[in-house]
CSV table of C-alpha atoms in Angstrom, one decimal:
chain,number,residue,atom,x,y,z
A,45,UNK,CA,-2.0,26.6,7.0
A,46,UNK,CA,-4.5,28.7,5.1
A,47,UNK,CA,-6.1,29.9,8.4
A,48,UNK,CA,-2.7,31.0,9.7
A,49,UNK,CA,-2.0,33.0,6.5
A,50,UNK,CA,-5.5,34.6,6.5
A,51,UNK,CA,-5.1,35.4,10.2
A,52,UNK,CA,-1.7,37.0,9.6
A,53,UNK,CA,-3.0,39.1,6.7
A,54,UNK,CA,-5.9,40.3,8.7
A,55,UNK,CA,-3.7,41.1,11.7
A,56,UNK,CA,-1.2,43.1,9.6
A,57,UNK,CA,-4.1,45.0,7.9
A,58,UNK,CA,-5.6,46.0,11.2
A,59,UNK,CA,-2.2,47.0,12.6
A,60,UNK,CA,-1.5,49.1,9.6
A,61,UNK,CA,-4.9,50.7,9.7
A,62,UNK,CA,-4.5,51.6,13.4
A,63,UNK,CA,-1.0,53.0,12.8
A,64,UNK,CA,-2.0,55.3,10.0
A,65,UNK,CA,-5.1,56.8,11.4
A,66,UNK,CA,-5.8,60.5,11.8
A,67,UNK,CA,-7.9,62.1,14.4
A,68,UNK,CA,-10.6,64.7,14.2
A,69,UNK,CA,-11.6,67.3,16.8
A,70,UNK,CA,-14.5,69.7,16.8
A,71,UNK,CA,-15.2,72.9,18.7
A,72,UNK,CA,-18.2,75.2,18.8
A,73,UNK,CA,-17.6,78.9,19.2
A,74,UNK,CA,-20.5,81.0,20.3
A,75,UNK,CA,-20.4,84.8,20.2
A,76,UNK,CA,-23.0,87.1,21.6
A,77,UNK,CA,-23.3,90.9,20.9
A,78,UNK,CA,-25.8,93.1,22.6
A,79,UNK,CA,-26.8,96.6,21.3
A,80,UNK,CA,-28.9,98.9,23.4
A,81,UNK,CA,-30.6,102.0,22.0
A,82,UNK,CA,-32.3,104.6,24.2
A,83,UNK,CA,-34.7,107.1,22.7
A,84,UNK,CA,-36.7,109.3,25.1
A,85,UNK,CA,-38.2,106.8,27.5
A,86,UNK,CA,-38.0,103.9,25.2
A,87,UNK,CA,-35.2,101.4,25.5
A,88,UNK,CA,-34.6,98.9,22.7
A,89,UNK,CA,-32.2,96.0,23.2
A,90,UNK,CA,-31.0,93.8,20.3
A,91,UNK,CA,-29.0,90.7,20.9
A,92,UNK,CA,-27.2,88.9,18.1
A,93,UNK,CA,-25.8,85.4,18.7
A,94,UNK,CA,-23.7,83.5,16.2
A,95,UNK,CA,-22.5,79.9,16.5
A,96,UNK,CA,-19.6,78.5,14.5
A,97,UNK,CA,-18.5,74.9,14.5
A,98,UNK,CA,-14.9,74.3,13.5
A,99,UNK,CA,-13.4,71.0,12.5
A,100,UNK,CA,-9.8,70.1,12.8
A,101,UNK,CA,-8.1,67.0,11.3
A,102,UNK,CA,-4.8,65.9,12.6
A,103,UNK,CA,-2.4,63.5,11.0
A,104,UNK,CA,0.2,61.4,12.7
A,105,UNK,CA,3.8,62.4,12.0
A,106,UNK,CA,6.1,59.7,10.6
């Protein structure tokens, strides 16, 4: 009888935990900007690259 009660409690706990979970998603945004400067016969190119990681958390509607 105790095993049955323990199994029931564990099963209900797992079902509740799975039913109330949230999800997470990540995305990485990379931006590149290039600047070119020409003076006489000299050409100077500068490249700037930024990387941003965004995190989203979703919750289940009830």
